[in-house]
Amino acid sequence: MPHQPLDLQAQWARLILTTFADAGVREVVVSPGSRSTPFVVAAVAEKRLTLHDVVDERAAGFFALGQARRSGLPSLLLCTSGTAAAHYLPAVIEAGMTGVPMLILSADRPLELLDCGANQTIDQSHLFGGQARAFVDLGTAEPAPAALRGVRRRIAQAVFTAHGPTPGAVHLNARARKPLEPPPDDGPRAGAVVHVDRLLARPLVRASHPVSAPPGTALGELVVACRTVERGLIVAGPGSVGQGAVRRTVAELCHFTGYPLLADLASQLRGTGAPAVDSLEALLRSDLWDDLRPDLILQIGRAPTTTAWVRRIAERFESDDPIGAHWVLGPHDWHDPESTATHLLRADLDVALGTVAMAMATAPPAQERSEWTARWRQVADRVRGAVESTLDGPEFTEGQVAREAVGAVPATGNLVLGNSLAIRHADLFGGQTRTGVRVLSQRGASGIDGLVAGAAGAASAGHPTLLLLGDVSLRHDLGGLLTAGRGGSPFVVVMINNGGGRIFELLPIANTVDDGTFRHWLTPPDDGVGDAADIARVGGFSFRRVDRRSHLREALVHALTAGGPWLIEAAVPPSGAIDERRRLDDALAAHPENPSPETTPP
C-alpha cells in the first residue's frame, strides 16, 4: 500500500469540510459507512456544520432536497463508497428539474483498487450522468501546497455551480486510503497541518453570479403587448419558495393591467388580492372558460399542474382563433410543454415583472380592460361558490381533507403537497393558505418517491410542517418515516386513505381493462405491511384515524400544537374523487350564463 503521512488524509478531509463551511454550507446529511470516515470526523469537528444521520441514502437525498427547498441553500450529502451514492439519483433528478441546489460528497476507493475485484469498489466518476450540474474529482490526498489550494478552489467552484445560474446537484468524489481513522495524538506529523492551517486562515474566493437582466427589446415588446391587449391573463404553476418574493410585484402587475391571476397553490402566489380563480381546474372543466378567451397569456415559471390547462391551450392554439401571444417568464429552464409559447423571457422575475408593472402604471386602463376584470371577478365568485357547495355535503371527501389540511398550517409553517391526486385536491379545493406559509411540492419529475423524507427535511429547521399525500405514496417512502421528528417542531402527515392509486380512475385505462387487471395500476394497500396504525408505530409517530371532517379538524389542531411526528389517516370512500368532481361539475353547470359586458356590474 502506498505510504502517506498519518495526518495527511485527516488534514485533507479537514480542508474539504471546512471549505464547505466557508462557502456557506450549514447542513450535512450523513449515511453510515467506513470509507467516508475521515470526512465524517472532519464534519463533526467543524462546529458550523449540523449533521443529520439518515441510514437510507434514498431518503437522505430527499431529506437534503427538502432542506434546500425551504432554505434555498444546498445541503451536503455525505456517503461511503460503492452503490451508496447511486441511491441519491432520484433526488438529484428532482433537484435538477426544479432548480434546487444540492451537494454530494461521495467517499471512494483509491485508483489502485479499481477493476481488480476489490470489495465495494465501483467506478463512481460521473455517476449521475447529465442529471448533475457538474462532477468534480477531488482525487486522493496530496501534500503539495498547490494541490491543497486546488482542492479548496474546486469546492468553491462546486458550491457556486450548485447555486446557478441554473441551480441543481453537484457531485464531488474524494478517494481515501487506509488507515481511515484519525491518527493518534502522539503519532508522527507532517507539513500538511501547517499548509492547511495557512490555507484556512485566508478567506475563500468570493464568486458572483451575473445579474440576469432582461433584454431591453424583449421587455419593451412585452410592455407594448400589455398596453395594447385588454384580454390578458397571468398564470403560475408550482414554484420555489423564492418565487414568493414576487408576490407584491405580481399583485401590482395585475392591478395595473387588469389581468386576472390563475395561480397554483404551490406557486407561492395565491392570495395576492388580484382578481383570481383559485380552483383553476374547476374553471377549465366548465363552460365558463369558453366565454373567457384571452388574447395574451403571461406564464410565470412552470405551467399549472392541471392537465386541463395544457389541453385547453393546445385546443386554442389549433383553433381558427389562436392566442395572440403566450409569454413564458422565468429565471431559468424552458417551461412550454405544449410548444405553444410565442415568447420566452429568461430573466429575474422581480426585475422583469416590476419593469412592466411600472410601465403600466402610467397607462390608465381602458373601458374594455375594466370590463374584462369585472367579468373575471364574477367568474371567480361563481367558481368559489360551486367549490364551497360541493364541500358542504355530508359525506367525508378528499376535497374536505385538502381544505382542512391547507387551512390548518400556521403562519411561517410548511405545507408539503404530495403528487398524484394530493396536489390536485389541494389546488381544486384547498383555497388559500395563511400569510407566510411556504408551499413545497415535488413537480420536477412529479414522482411519489421521497415525499415523507423531503417533508422531514423541510421541517428539520424547526418550522411546523404538514404533508398531504396518498396511501400509496406513504408506502413508497416508509424509510422516510424514520427521518421525521428531528427538529422538535410539529410534523404532521395527513394520509388520504382511498384504497390505492385512485388517480388512475381518472385516466382512460380505468375504462379499458377489467377489475382484476386494473389492480396493477390501483395497487390497493393490502401488501401485508400493516395498516396505518402499524406503520405509525414503527416510525415512532403518534396516530389518529378520522372519517369525519370535524374530527379531522380537531385532530389537526391537536397534532400541530402537541408537537412531534403525527400520522393522521383520513379514511374516505374509495372512488370519492370521481363522485366529488361530478358534483362540482354539476354545481358549475347550474350557474346562469355570464351576463353580457353591458350588464356586468362595476
Short mmCIF file of C-alpha atoms in Angstrom, two decimals, residues 20 93 186 325 349 365 599:
data_model
loop_
_atom_site.label_atom_id
_atom_site.label_comp_id
_atom_site.label_asym_id
_atom_site.label_seq_id
_atom_site.Cartn_x
_atom_site.Cartn_y
_atom_site.Cartn_z
CA PHE A 20 -17.66 23.72 2.52
CA ILE A 93 -33.06 14.33 -10.90
CA ASP A 186 1.21 11.13 19.71
CA ALA A 325 -49.16 35.84 -27.65
CA LEU A 349 -38.79 37.73 -12.33
CA PRO A 365 -57.00 51.12 -18.08
CA THR A 599 -74.80 44.36 -17.82
#
